[in-house]
Amino acid sequence: MCVAEPDNDDHLALCGVSRLRGAGVMEAHVDRLAGMSRIGWSVLCCAKYGATNRVVGTKWPVQSGIGSKEEREPDVPGAIVAEGLTKRFGDVLAVAGLDLTVPEGTVLGLLGPNGAGKTTAVSILTTLIEPDSGTALVAGADVVREPQKVRERIGLSGQYAAVDDVLTGYENLEMIGRLYRFDRRRARQRADELLEQFELTDAAHRPVKTYSGGMRRRLDLAGALVAEPPVIFLDEPTTGLDPRSRLGLWEVVRDLVARGTTILLTTQYLEEADQLADEILVIDHGTAIASGTSDELKARVGGERLDLTLGNEAQLETAVMIMRAVATGDVEIEREQQRIVAPVDAGAASLMRVLRELDERGIELHDLSIRRPTLDDVFFALTGHTTAAAQSAGDGDGLPADRREVRTR
Amino acid sequence: MSFDSLTALVHDSAVIAKRNIIKIRRVPDVLVFVLISPIMFVLLFAYVFGGSIDIPGSNYREFLMAGIFVQTVVFGATFTGAGIADDMQKGIITRFRSLPMSRTAVLAGRTASDVVYNVLSLAIMMATGFIVGWRIRDGIGEALVACVLILIFAYALSWVMAYVALIVPSPEVINNASFIVIFPLTFVANTFVPSQNLPRLLQIFAEWNPVSAATQAARELFGNIPHETPQPEAWALQHPVLYTLVWSVIIVAVFAPLAVRRYRRQA
Ligand SMILES: Nc1ncnc2c1ncn2[C@@H]1O[C@H](COP(=O)(O)OP(=O)(O)O)[C@@H](O)[C@H]1O
Ligand SMILES: [Mg+2]
């Protein structure tokens, strides 16, 4: 056992998982453990490698139908290519010179905190709003000059479900099919297929207002897939979903990728981008602050985080010393919460070492865990402040000094 | 507009209209109001005013009925505004805007499905009117023409309210905003009293008001104007069918493009 005074089962589970990681966790564990939200994704990340491997082999499959490569316009450097996009709302520069490229058949994860400009960027790329400046080609069509062409080739599942509450799930999908000019038979058939695929068949003929959040989300995503578009935009597809629904959605995304669909996905969760995206673009205040593959980003951000909360304020300085000794990068200190977060690379060994030293010096421990980095950690590593601090401090770079200090090792 | 985009518009509007009609059936509150208020209007006006105002050579209750029909469908145009404001607030509008569908169909489908409301309320008013003694005195054919004319006029006004719904800052304002348009139109008219009894300025407004023309046309076509009634002096009331149609065409030609442009710009 590795934790001195576990105050709940999470710690136990966490240590268990940490140890299991080396051995490789089988997917069977995922469903059972995902219910424990604190450790949920830490476990899922272990399962990821198995899942990714399955997908890799089919990344560029022979396709058919709308998504077929032959039918797409040639000489397109990427399914989505945007340059210098800007969009201002009054005083707020929501998108400030954003460039991005998503090669065909890949997933770009647009990662950023609330208000970073993710939805605005998606709205521009899906022709819902026009940019103030900049250009964007989506599936070979210009979003400003040929919006109808773009609309024919994309599917959008927005941050808020775009479904009609009064209609049934079936009626929603049938209507969308009809608006894609499917004939009645095909629209109905497609609606049934999608309801089946998203496990909504039982609820098919109930008004959507009786659906749960997860069901609405699935229906909305189904709506985006009606015409089997080659390019799909998913704006925070799992925000507000329970872990089980989140897993289900991830499966759907992987399935789409396996069929060659190009996906731009926005998220506030690092682990989600890590799980699903080939490339990750971290944005804040409408501009990119980092980009790269998940691995490249991890190299910059560091590996796991040791997350320590003390029971006694007086011991903070000593604890910081101990944490610095194991840290591989800047140590983040939140005085108010008596919390110290350190990037580490030795996994459970770092945890054991810190535990031993804390114990030796008789430091009172409220909580200690090892976890994968979050968006907050990414921000801290890249900018020296966290997303919450960035938001409360507005555009300025100043941080409330009493709340948080930035120190180097 | 090319043939292709016209067929697209008709097709997509039909899909949207069908969806609106499903919603009418599923949220019956509005329907109940649409059906009950005409009955109330007919009975109120027939019994409260019907006995107290005397129009020489005529049966006031019969004179009144066409006015009530027209007034009710004009009021009904506010449903179009309310429906569009509601749509604009709901998530489904994002879906519509991301689909390669006709940009006009959301509005055209709404104004089309609201004709269903008007057909229903007109039918109910005629039935109620019949019970309280109103009669069609000329042919059935003429009466049908009167109904179609009222529906066309109501359809045109739906576009006005669609535009109003898109320019008001919040849906709560729509009712008040619509009444600013609708009250003068329906009351400074020949709907309830003959316009020659009005003060001169109001009389001119009333005579050239398309609501008066629509009412006059319906009265003539239903055969509710006694032969001894003198010919109206204003050209508009001498040619009420033509005048109403011209107005309807002008209203749609002006307000449909305005509303569509406004809809496209709205994020
Ligand atoms: N329609 C709008 N009007 C005014 N401000 C807006 C509008 N949409 C977004 N914003 C502002 O633009 C910024 C970016 O918003 P958004 O793109 O929704 O961010 P995200 O999706 O990353 O949370 C925020 O500051 C937000 O308040
Ligand atoms: Mg957003």
XYZ file of C-alpha atoms and ligand atoms in Angstrom:
704
model
C 0.000 0.000 0.000
C 1.358 3.320 -0.958
C -0.671 6.056 0.681
C -0.253 6.957 4.327
C -3.757 7.970 5.306
C -6.155 7.229 2.531
C -9.372 9.154 3.126
C -11.278 7.329 0.475
C -11.116 4.513 -1.969
C -9.869 6.619 -4.840
C -6.340 6.542 -3.563
C -6.337 2.828 -3.342
C -7.695 2.446 -6.806
C -5.223 4.956 -8.114
C -2.227 3.200 -6.761
C -3.568 -0.019 -8.061
C -3.872 1.440 -11.474
C -0.465 3.016 -11.376
C 1.056 -0.320 -10.737
C -1.025 -2.012 -13.327
C -0.018 0.450 -15.988
C 3.319 -1.148 -16.578
C 1.671 -4.459 -17.063
C -0.846 -2.959 -19.440
C -4.498 -2.705 -18.531
C -6.967 -4.590 -20.558
C -9.964 -2.808 -21.956
C -12.267 -4.887 -19.796
C -11.181 -2.789 -16.857
C -12.268 0.375 -18.471
C -15.993 0.104 -18.154
C -15.826 -0.953 -14.562
C -13.366 1.665 -13.456
C -14.565 4.555 -15.553
C -17.414 5.051 -13.140
C -14.937 6.337 -10.586
C -14.604 9.763 -12.004
C -11.405 10.833 -10.273
C -9.395 8.046 -11.695
C -11.531 7.434 -14.703
C -9.371 8.867 -17.366
C -6.118 7.863 -15.844
C -7.241 4.335 -16.391
C -8.615 5.067 -19.818
C -5.304 6.388 -20.951
C -3.815 3.031 -20.218
C -6.416 1.390 -22.338
C -5.790 3.847 -25.098
C -2.775 2.242 -26.575
C -4.645 -0.906 -27.371
C -7.445 1.064 -28.937
C -5.167 3.304 -30.945
C -3.268 0.425 -32.393
C -6.425 -0.984 -33.759
C -7.193 2.254 -35.500
C -3.771 2.986 -36.884
C -3.866 0.221 -39.420
C -7.068 1.521 -40.946
C -6.305 5.188 -40.962
C -6.322 5.473 -44.734
C -8.844 2.910 -45.742
C -10.261 2.335 -49.165
C -13.418 4.384 -49.020
C -16.738 4.494 -50.713
C -19.596 6.945 -51.055
C -19.376 10.639 -50.351
C -16.129 10.340 -48.496
C -14.351 8.642 -51.339
C -10.998 10.106 -52.157
C -11.534 10.117 -55.894
C -14.532 12.390 -55.541
C -12.733 14.997 -53.489
C -11.083 17.880 -55.198
C -7.462 17.201 -55.997
C -4.519 19.309 -54.871
C -6.106 20.147 -51.559
C -3.341 20.334 -48.984
C -5.735 19.365 -46.211
C -9.380 18.725 -45.589
C -9.449 21.881 -43.479
C -7.026 24.720 -44.125
C -7.497 28.037 -42.363
C -5.220 31.044 -42.461
C -5.286 34.172 -40.369
C -8.869 33.844 -39.185
C -10.096 36.661 -36.995
C -13.464 37.437 -35.520
C -14.352 40.276 -33.198
C -17.481 40.593 -31.069
C -17.589 44.160 -29.823
C -14.583 44.514 -27.575
C -13.724 40.839 -27.562
C -11.350 39.475 -30.146
C -12.770 35.965 -30.040
C -10.504 34.579 -32.750
C -7.240 36.440 -33.299
C -5.275 35.256 -36.316
C -5.819 31.542 -36.168
C -4.068 29.207 -38.629
C -4.799 25.551 -38.767
C -4.508 22.602 -41.116
C -6.156 19.250 -40.766
C -4.888 16.637 -43.229
C -7.493 14.389 -44.748
C -8.475 11.453 -42.583
C -6.943 12.831 -39.392
C -8.256 14.342 -36.196
C -7.282 17.776 -34.962
C -7.945 18.454 -31.294
C -8.595 22.134 -30.630
C -7.836 22.378 -26.955
C -8.587 25.441 -24.898
C -10.347 26.720 -21.798
C -13.772 28.292 -21.731
C -13.825 31.459 -23.823
C -10.682 30.559 -25.781
C -12.512 30.958 -29.082
C -13.134 27.318 -29.944
C -16.818 27.686 -30.754
C -16.194 30.847 -32.747
C -13.530 29.077 -34.795
C -15.873 26.148 -35.435
C -18.678 28.540 -36.364
C -16.478 30.199 -38.956
C -15.348 26.883 -40.422
C -18.917 25.590 -40.588
C -20.179 28.804 -42.258
C -22.421 29.802 -39.354
C -20.598 33.112 -39.099
C -18.263 34.949 -41.447
C -14.747 35.799 -40.314
C -13.718 39.456 -40.192
C -10.566 38.458 -42.045
C -8.682 35.358 -43.082
C -9.536 32.493 -45.369
C -10.568 28.928 -44.875
C -11.040 25.984 -47.187
C -13.112 23.101 -45.907
C -13.264 19.957 -48.025
C -11.981 22.044 -50.903
C -14.616 24.792 -50.673
C -14.141 28.343 -49.452
C -16.229 29.063 -46.355
C -16.973 32.638 -47.360
C -17.351 32.355 -51.127
C -18.913 28.893 -51.365
C -20.734 28.317 -48.082
C -23.382 26.031 -49.604
C -20.668 23.770 -51.005
C -19.031 23.618 -47.597
C -22.370 22.772 -45.987
C -22.825 19.895 -48.402
C -19.570 18.347 -47.264
C -19.547 18.826 -43.519
C -21.363 17.614 -40.456
C -21.582 19.725 -37.331
C -22.323 18.671 -33.813
C -22.231 21.915 -31.883
C -21.626 22.609 -28.234
C -25.366 22.750 -27.613
C -27.458 20.021 -29.168
C -29.087 21.270 -32.364
C -32.223 19.188 -32.143
C -35.919 19.949 -32.052
C -37.331 19.168 -28.619
C -40.898 18.702 -29.716
C -40.124 16.289 -32.533
C -39.137 12.692 -31.866
C -35.605 11.503 -32.468
C -36.775 9.749 -35.603
C -38.565 12.837 -36.899
C -35.484 14.964 -36.295
C -33.261 12.670 -38.331
C -35.807 12.127 -41.059
C -36.237 15.867 -41.416
C -32.483 16.370 -41.707
C -32.310 13.656 -44.362
C -35.100 15.355 -46.289
C -33.270 18.670 -46.048
C -30.273 16.938 -47.629
C -32.775 16.186 -50.436
C -32.894 12.468 -49.735
C -36.095 10.928 -50.998
C -38.553 9.837 -48.331
C -37.499 6.206 -48.328
C -33.828 6.965 -48.016
C -34.383 9.595 -45.312
C -36.380 7.091 -43.260
C -33.906 4.321 -43.785
C -30.999 6.528 -42.782
C -32.864 7.722 -39.680
C -33.456 4.119 -38.618
C -29.837 3.183 -39.254
C -28.505 6.050 -37.185
C -30.945 5.479 -34.341
C -29.793 1.892 -34.270
C -26.122 2.854 -34.397
C -26.513 5.323 -31.534
C -28.660 3.004 -29.452
C -31.662 5.277 -29.631
C -34.034 2.833 -31.268
C -36.074 2.400 -28.098
C -36.486 6.141 -27.734
C -36.927 6.763 -31.461
C -40.566 7.740 -31.230
C -40.426 9.788 -28.072
C -40.202 13.584 -28.162
C -36.601 14.674 -27.683
C -37.495 16.705 -24.615
C -37.816 13.419 -22.737
C -34.210 12.474 -23.612
C -31.285 12.572 -21.200
C -28.291 14.812 -21.903
C -26.294 11.914 -23.289
C -29.150 10.838 -25.560
C -29.592 14.367 -26.933
C -25.894 14.550 -27.604
C -25.965 11.236 -29.460
C -28.957 12.323 -31.490
C -27.225 15.566 -32.356
C -24.150 13.689 -33.492
C -26.359 11.350 -35.498
C -27.804 14.461 -37.137
C -24.321 15.491 -38.188
C -23.737 12.095 -39.802
C -26.918 11.832 -41.848
C -25.217 12.558 -45.164
C -21.994 10.740 -44.238
C -19.925 13.898 -44.697
C -16.162 13.614 -45.258
C -15.435 16.365 -42.719
C -16.972 16.547 -39.267
C -16.821 19.234 -36.607
C -17.437 18.285 -33.002
C -17.603 21.181 -30.553
C -17.012 19.925 -27.024
C -18.798 16.673 -27.769
C -18.423 15.233 -24.278
C -18.763 18.267 -22.040
C -21.368 17.498 -19.423
C -21.515 13.810 -20.234
C -21.101 11.051 -17.687
C -17.993 8.876 -18.086
C -19.900 6.071 -19.734
C -21.457 8.294 -22.380
C -18.085 9.900 -22.916
C -16.543 6.521 -23.639
C -19.337 5.743 -26.053
C -18.722 8.980 -27.888
C -15.036 8.315 -28.121
C -15.860 4.982 -29.724
C -18.002 6.743 -32.313
C -15.217 9.174 -33.117
C -12.716 6.357 -33.519
C -15.135 4.557 -35.748
C -15.505 7.618 -37.967
C -11.750 8.039 -38.167
C -11.371 4.399 -39.113
C -13.654 5.106 -42.057
C -11.460 7.953 -43.224
C -13.455 10.897 -41.921
C -11.577 14.105 -41.174
C -12.493 15.486 -37.771
C -11.967 18.761 -35.994
C -12.814 18.307 -32.373
C -12.768 20.920 -29.645
C -12.382 20.039 -26.029
C -11.417 21.357 -22.643
C -10.023 17.989 -21.644
C -6.443 17.187 -22.376
C -7.060 13.491 -22.062
C -9.767 13.683 -24.680
C -7.467 15.381 -27.163
C -4.782 12.872 -26.236
C -7.171 9.986 -26.768
C -8.624 11.050 -30.068
C -6.453 13.583 -31.837
C -3.521 13.066 -34.171
C -2.569 16.704 -33.740
C -3.417 19.020 -30.886
C -3.692 22.775 -31.166
C -3.815 24.568 -27.832
C -5.541 27.933 -28.093
C -6.183 30.781 -25.707
C -7.684 34.201 -26.357
C -8.242 33.192 -29.962
C -4.645 32.352 -30.847
C -2.603 29.190 -30.898
C -0.185 28.914 -28.008
C 1.127 25.442 -28.810
C 0.660 22.704 -31.325
C 1.973 19.295 -32.109
C 1.179 15.658 -31.751
C 0.049 14.402 -28.439
C 3.554 13.068 -27.801
C 5.244 16.327 -28.748
C 2.952 18.216 -26.460
C 3.611 15.758 -23.685
C 7.324 16.246 -24.139
C 6.819 19.949 -23.526
C 4.272 19.575 -20.821
C 5.941 16.712 -19.002
C 4.446 13.460 -17.905
C 2.313 12.676 -14.937
C 1.545 15.061 -12.140
C 2.004 14.499 -8.475
C -0.841 16.381 -6.865
C -0.397 17.061 -3.162
C -2.745 18.789 -0.735
C -1.511 19.428 2.790
C -3.398 19.290 6.042
C -1.249 21.939 7.748
C -0.328 25.300 6.249
C 2.827 25.702 8.291
C 4.434 22.776 6.522
C 3.974 24.140 3.014
C 7.562 25.272 2.472
C 9.016 21.935 3.521
C 6.600 20.095 1.294
C 7.508 22.333 -1.621
C 11.144 21.374 -1.133
C 10.319 17.712 -1.204
C 8.186 18.094 -4.312
C 10.881 20.060 -6.111
C 13.327 17.306 -5.511
C 11.289 14.901 -7.630
C 9.880 17.393 -10.129
C 10.950 17.435 -13.759
C 9.690 20.981 -14.342
C 8.125 24.001 -12.653
C 6.246 23.270 -9.467
C 2.862 24.884 -9.214
C 1.885 26.140 -5.765
C -1.616 27.138 -4.736
C -1.259 28.603 -1.276
C -4.915 29.064 -0.571
C -5.680 25.423 -1.204
C -2.353 24.295 0.291
C -1.867 22.433 -2.917
C 1.349 21.626 -4.737
C 1.492 20.105 -8.208
C 4.726 18.758 -9.631
C 5.428 17.144 -13.008
C 7.216 13.834 -12.548
C 8.449 11.134 -14.862
C 9.084 8.206 -12.575
C 5.405 7.418 -11.973
C 4.745 5.331 -8.905
C 8.394 5.538 -7.871
C 8.120 9.340 -7.522
C 4.968 8.892 -5.545
C 6.652 6.445 -3.191
C 9.636 8.712 -2.740
C 7.541 11.755 -1.887
C 5.410 9.732 0.452
C 8.431 8.411 2.305
C 9.956 11.844 2.723
C 6.692 13.456 3.786
C 6.278 10.697 6.315
C 9.842 11.048 7.614
C 9.344 14.746 8.291
C 5.951 14.167 9.824
C 4.107 16.270 7.290
C 0.343 16.144 7.573
C -1.140 14.978 4.347
C -4.655 15.630 3.189
C -4.443 14.202 -0.278
C -1.786 12.842 -2.588
C -2.343 11.404 -6.003
C -0.576 10.771 -9.234
C -2.480 11.629 -12.356
C -2.106 12.479 -15.988
C -1.727 16.182 -16.817
C -4.873 18.221 -17.374
C -5.489 21.295 -19.499
C -4.602 23.332 -16.425
C -1.211 21.674 -16.264
C -0.643 22.266 -19.968
C -1.362 25.928 -19.490
C 0.869 26.140 -16.504
C 3.705 24.462 -18.333
C 3.301 26.578 -21.475
C 2.442 29.960 -20.041
C 3.344 29.857 -16.366
C -0.239 30.298 -15.292
C -3.304 28.116 -15.175
C -6.504 28.588 -17.126
C -8.427 29.702 -14.053
C -5.775 32.313 -13.277
C -5.665 33.370 -16.900
C -9.390 33.937 -16.822
C -9.616 35.768 -13.522
C -6.689 37.940 -14.505
C -8.317 38.769 -17.834
C -5.999 39.742 -20.649
C -3.238 40.963 -18.359
C -0.382 38.716 -17.462
C -0.511 39.539 -13.776
C -1.678 36.940 -11.348
C -3.113 37.482 -7.940
C 0.110 37.119 -5.976
C -1.508 35.738 -2.886
C -3.148 32.930 -4.758
C -0.402 31.424 -6.751
C 3.266 31.766 -7.305
C 5.453 30.515 -10.058
C 8.741 29.058 -9.036
C 11.443 27.226 -10.750
C 13.149 24.229 -9.449
C -33.874 32.888 -58.855
C -32.961 29.864 -60.917
C -35.318 26.972 -61.389
C -33.100 24.795 -59.243
C -33.076 27.111 -56.292
C -36.826 27.596 -56.677
C -37.499 23.853 -56.515
C -35.071 23.664 -53.607
C -36.981 26.430 -51.866
C -40.340 24.760 -52.417
C -39.012 21.358 -51.336
C -37.269 22.606 -48.209
C -40.137 24.888 -47.242
C -42.457 21.909 -47.467
C -40.169 19.933 -45.130
C -40.091 22.814 -42.645
C -43.840 23.355 -42.932
C -44.448 19.678 -42.259
C -42.304 19.921 -39.154
C -44.252 22.970 -37.974
C -47.526 21.157 -38.479
C -46.285 18.187 -36.452
C -45.462 20.680 -33.733
C -48.917 22.276 -33.924
C -50.443 18.917 -33.175
C -48.023 18.143 -30.383
C -48.244 21.462 -28.551
C -51.979 21.984 -28.594
C -52.041 25.147 -26.431
C -51.570 27.392 -29.418
C -54.098 25.443 -31.416
C -56.686 25.801 -28.669
C -56.135 29.533 -28.639
C -56.342 29.667 -32.397
C -59.652 27.845 -32.314
C -61.259 29.437 -29.287
C -60.490 33.078 -29.916
C -62.393 33.201 -33.223
C -65.465 31.708 -31.574
C -65.162 34.269 -28.827
C -64.776 37.128 -31.284
C -67.778 36.098 -33.318
C -70.013 35.702 -30.281
C -68.810 38.856 -28.539
C -69.221 41.091 -31.532
C -72.445 39.514 -32.645
C -74.159 39.886 -29.287
C -72.477 42.917 -27.710
C -72.349 45.192 -30.759
C -74.656 43.337 -33.071
C -77.811 44.556 -31.361
C -76.687 48.085 -30.561
C -75.438 49.501 -33.831
C -77.912 50.202 -36.547
C -76.916 50.231 -40.151
C -79.682 51.403 -42.412
C -81.022 48.702 -44.658
C -78.717 46.075 -43.275
C -78.424 43.428 -40.663
C -75.467 44.591 -38.540
C -74.593 41.095 -37.417
C -74.218 40.068 -41.013
C -72.280 43.227 -41.860
C -69.952 42.547 -38.952
C -69.034 38.988 -39.760
C -66.623 39.603 -42.667
C -64.912 42.247 -40.530
C -64.387 39.731 -37.741
C -63.022 37.157 -40.168
C -60.469 39.586 -41.531
C -59.565 41.011 -38.136
C -58.972 37.539 -36.682
C -56.647 36.380 -39.419
C -54.758 39.670 -39.220
C -54.267 39.082 -35.497
C -53.275 35.516 -36.336
C -50.210 36.816 -38.168
C -48.620 37.367 -34.767
C -48.362 33.580 -34.479
C -45.939 33.636 -37.369
C -43.787 36.132 -35.534
C -43.945 34.154 -32.311
C -43.093 30.923 -34.129
C -40.063 32.405 -35.847
C -38.795 34.062 -32.683
C -39.135 30.713 -30.952
C -37.241 28.900 -33.712
C -34.445 31.447 -33.616
C -33.929 30.751 -29.931
C -33.898 26.982 -30.174
C -30.915 24.808 -30.954
C -32.448 23.417 -34.124
C -31.785 26.694 -35.926
C -28.057 25.931 -35.747
C -28.723 22.660 -37.527
C -30.730 24.393 -40.252
C -27.987 26.931 -40.744
C -25.322 24.264 -41.118
C -27.288 22.284 -43.727
C -27.046 22.877 -47.476
C -30.733 23.763 -47.522
C -32.461 26.812 -48.964
C -31.743 29.868 -46.801
C -35.299 31.067 -47.246
C -37.048 27.849 -46.324
C -37.183 28.333 -42.568
C -39.237 31.492 -43.067
C -41.164 30.354 -46.118
C -42.035 27.090 -44.379
C -43.286 28.972 -41.348
C -45.495 31.368 -43.289
C -46.826 28.419 -45.279
C -47.645 26.290 -42.245
C -49.397 29.229 -40.620
C -51.902 29.172 -43.461
C -53.135 26.002 -41.784
C -53.935 28.008 -38.649
C -55.865 30.494 -40.721
C -57.825 27.869 -42.612
C -58.858 26.326 -39.312
C -59.845 29.559 -37.656
C -61.704 30.763 -40.727
C -63.674 27.521 -40.889
C -64.551 27.777 -37.226
C -65.615 31.387 -37.501
C -67.827 30.643 -40.460
C -69.480 27.799 -38.614
C -70.026 29.941 -35.522
C -71.275 32.799 -37.674
C -73.718 30.485 -39.350
C -75.114 29.482 -35.973
C -75.729 33.090 -34.954
C -77.515 33.884 -38.187
C -74.880 34.946 -40.691
C -75.551 33.689 -44.204
C -73.763 33.374 -47.514
C -76.227 35.146 -49.798
C -74.504 34.767 -53.152
C -72.997 31.662 -54.676
C -70.713 29.171 -52.925
C -68.105 29.915 -55.590
C -68.006 33.581 -54.603
C -67.813 32.653 -50.940
C -64.802 30.430 -51.689
C -63.141 33.298 -53.528
C -63.720 35.437 -50.427
C -62.054 32.813 -48.218
C -59.075 32.469 -50.539
C -58.702 36.233 -50.672
C -58.697 36.480 -46.877
C -56.099 33.708 -46.687
C -53.868 35.387 -49.259
C -54.052 38.651 -47.380
C -53.261 36.873 -44.089
C -50.335 35.104 -45.730
C -48.885 38.421 -46.822
C -49.196 39.814 -43.308
C -47.358 36.747 -41.974
C -44.281 38.012 -43.797
C -44.598 41.395 -42.094
C -44.670 39.678 -38.709
C -41.804 37.379 -39.695
C -39.732 40.476 -40.333
C -40.879 42.103 -37.095
C -39.883 38.943 -35.198
C -36.398 39.108 -36.672
C -35.769 42.764 -35.876
C -37.070 42.921 -32.307
C -34.354 42.422 -29.699
C -36.166 39.716 -27.748
C -39.167 37.494 -28.353
C -41.016 39.006 -25.389
C -41.345 42.249 -27.325
C -43.009 40.667 -30.311
C -46.586 40.821 -29.107
C -46.375 44.498 -28.312
C -44.475 45.279 -31.481
C -47.055 43.439 -33.573
C -49.957 45.220 -31.957
C -48.464 48.563 -32.886
C -48.850 47.446 -36.482
C -52.081 45.552 -36.133
C -54.368 47.700 -34.005
C -54.504 50.770 -36.233
C -54.869 48.548 -39.283
C -57.842 46.649 -37.931
C -59.626 49.440 -36.073
C -59.233 52.351 -38.450
C -61.091 50.402 -41.079
C -64.578 49.428 -42.085
C -64.349 46.189 -40.103
C -66.833 47.204 -37.401
C -68.366 50.477 -38.501
C -68.902 51.896 -41.968
C -66.045 54.232 -42.754
C -68.242 57.154 -43.818
C -69.076 57.762 -40.129
C -65.410 58.416 -39.258
C -63.725 61.851 -38.989
C -62.387 62.950 -42.387
C -58.714 62.043 -41.903
C -59.434 58.683 -40.375
C -62.005 58.129 -43.074
C -59.400 58.531 -45.800
C -57.055 56.156 -43.983
C -59.878 53.682 -43.507
C -60.945 53.842 -47.128
C -57.466 53.098 -48.424
C -56.558 50.656 -45.688
C -56.121 47.203 -47.258
C -57.895 45.661 -44.267
C -61.005 47.631 -45.316
C -60.624 46.454 -48.881
C -60.283 42.835 -47.790
C -63.371 43.232 -45.598
C -65.322 44.991 -48.328
C -64.360 42.289 -50.816
C -65.459 39.547 -48.447
C -68.748 41.315 -47.701
C -69.489 41.672 -51.396
C -68.547 38.098 -52.210
C -70.579 36.693 -49.314
C -73.478 38.852 -50.493
C -73.683 40.651 -47.174
C -74.106 44.155 -48.641
C -77.724 45.089 -49.304
C -78.503 46.434 -52.786
C -79.713 49.800 -51.543
C -76.315 50.574 -49.903
C -74.642 53.422 -51.828
C -71.432 52.692 -53.780
C -68.341 53.594 -51.779
C -66.526 56.647 -53.110
C -62.903 55.513 -52.756
C -61.450 53.617 -55.715
C -59.963 51.094 -53.295
C -63.382 50.097 -52.031
C -64.877 50.072 -55.492
C -62.331 47.475 -56.595
C -61.662 45.725 -53.303
C -60.565 42.323 -54.679
C -57.984 43.811 -56.997
C -56.845 46.305 -54.374
C -56.385 43.565 -51.741
C -54.445 41.369 -54.149
C -52.175 44.229 -55.176
C -51.442 44.990 -51.544
C -50.754 41.343 -50.776
C -48.279 41.086 -53.622
C -46.548 44.325 -52.608
C -46.311 43.253 -48.953
C -44.745 39.901 -49.843
C -42.430 41.504 -52.405
C -41.168 43.952 -49.803
C -41.166 42.006 -46.569
C -40.110 38.541 -47.726
C -36.726 39.747 -49.039
C -36.263 41.974 -45.985
C -36.985 39.095 -43.628
C -34.802 36.668 -45.552
C -31.880 39.081 -45.575
C -32.286 39.660 -41.890
C -32.456 35.914 -41.201
C -29.271 35.246 -43.147
C -27.367 37.849 -41.224
C -28.434 36.636 -37.822
C -25.789 34.509 -36.152
N -22.054 36.103 -30.286
C -21.145 36.626 -29.442
N -21.253 37.903 -29.040
C -20.340 38.451 -28.207
N -19.277 37.803 -27.725
C -19.107 36.518 -28.090
C -20.023 35.864 -28.960
N -19.602 34.592 -29.146
C -18.468 34.461 -28.420
N -18.174 35.607 -27.791
C -16.978 35.842 -26.947
O -15.861 35.417 -27.670
C -14.969 34.712 -26.837
C -14.758 33.311 -27.364
O -15.948 32.583 -27.209
P -16.135 31.090 -27.701
O -15.707 30.975 -29.113
O -17.535 30.693 -27.398
O -15.112 30.309 -26.756
P -15.070 28.760 -26.380
O -15.957 28.023 -27.296
O -13.637 28.381 -26.518
O -15.522 28.659 -24.960
C -15.559 34.742 -25.447
O -14.960 35.796 -24.741
C -17.005 35.014 -25.684
O -17.559 35.713 -24.613
Mg -17.522 26.813 -26.883
